[in-house]
Each structure stands twice: as C-alpha cells, then as structure tokens.
Amino acid sequence: VPLQASGGGLVQTGGSLRLSCAASGFSLDYYTISWFRQAPGKEREGVSCIRRSDGYKYYARAVKGRFTISRDNAKNTVYLHMNSLEPEDTAVYYCAAGVHRPIQSSWASTGAYDHWGQGTLVTVSS
C-alpha cells in the first residue's frame, strides 16, 4: 500500500487530532492529495485537498475554519489538522493521491485519485 493514513483516535467534542498521510515509493510533492471521510451508512465525502504544483487548498464547507491541510515534503507526508471536533466528524478518514490539478467543482471526485490509504478511524464523543 503506497499510502499510509494514521493519527485517528477517540477525542471529546472540542478536541483536536492530527492525521498523517505518508507515502512510500513515490513523492507526494508531485501529487494532489486529498482527505476523504466516510461515516457509517453514508457516502464517502471530500474533506480537504492540497493541489499539486501550487499547493492550493480546498475545504468542505462543514470543516472550513476548523481543519487545515498541510504538506511536509521533507517527510513526504501530508497532514490534516482537525480542531474543534464535533460528533458529526466521526468517520473513517482516508487520504488519496492523484496526478490531476482539480478545481473547486472536482477536487472531491473520488474517481480522479489513483492511490488510496487504508483509512484511520476518528471518533468524537459528545
């Protein structure tokens, strides 16, 4: 598996977590990296994206202002910093890598991504 997502766990409402997406065998710098999540009984949805080449960032409306995506090229890792967590954020979080340069209307399309991590569970208790 070329992508490894980690950092999930159990946190109380209002708490914070940092998810990591590490790559092996290829450089994340050349890829658009996105975080998706899937809650039980719901479809997978885009959370945030950092675009290749220019590092432009996209956020889902539900997380804007609370989550921050960042890239550390030296560590070949992309992070998702999650603050002010809410029970509605409970889900399995996946990172994905693609070679496209998405726009606002396309970054959350799952079909555009070539590599997926195995997912990490985030549980926010009320």
PDB file of C-alpha atoms in Angstrom, residues 2-3 7 33 35 46 52 54 61 70 77 79-81 84 88 90 102 104 111 114 116:
ATOM      1  CA  PRO A   2       1.722   3.198  -1.138  1.00  0.00           C
ATOM      2  CA  LEU A   3      -0.251   5.494   1.187  1.00  0.00           C
ATOM      3  CA  GLY A   7      -3.433   9.539  13.670  1.00  0.00           C
ATOM      4  CA  ILE A  33      -3.528  14.893  -2.024  1.00  0.00           C
ATOM      5  CA  TRP A  35      -8.626  13.660   2.609  1.00  0.00           C
ATOM      6  CA  GLY A  46     -14.284  15.059   0.421  1.00  0.00           C
ATOM      7  CA  ARG A  52      -0.128  19.626  -6.812  1.00  0.00           C
ATOM      8  CA  ASP A  54       0.816  25.315  -6.482  1.00  0.00           C
ATOM      9  CA  ARG A  61     -17.954  23.655   3.912  1.00  0.00           C
ATOM     10  CA  SER A  70      -0.577  20.931   5.069  1.00  0.00           C
ATOM     11  CA  THR A  77       3.746  13.465   4.429  1.00  0.00           C
ATOM     12  CA  TYR A  79      -1.302  16.330   7.413  1.00  0.00           C
ATOM     13  CA  LEU A  80      -4.864  17.132   8.329  1.00  0.00           C
ATOM     14  CA  HIS A  81      -5.036  19.245  11.463  1.00  0.00           C
ATOM     15  CA  SER A  84     -12.987  21.975  17.376  1.00  0.00           C
ATOM     16  CA  GLU A  88     -20.538  14.782  13.206  1.00  0.00           C
ATOM     17  CA  THR A  90     -16.857  10.825  13.411  1.00  0.00           C
ATOM     18  CA  PRO A 102      -8.528  19.861  -9.604  1.00  0.00           C
ATOM     19  CA  GLN A 104     -13.398  23.720  -6.850  1.00  0.00           C
ATOM     20  CA  GLY A 111     -12.642   8.658  -9.302  1.00  0.00           C
ATOM     21  CA  ASP A 114      -5.013   6.801  -8.205  1.00  0.00           C
ATOM     22  CA  TRP A 116      -5.780   5.387  -1.510  1.00  0.00           C
TER      23      TRP A 116
END
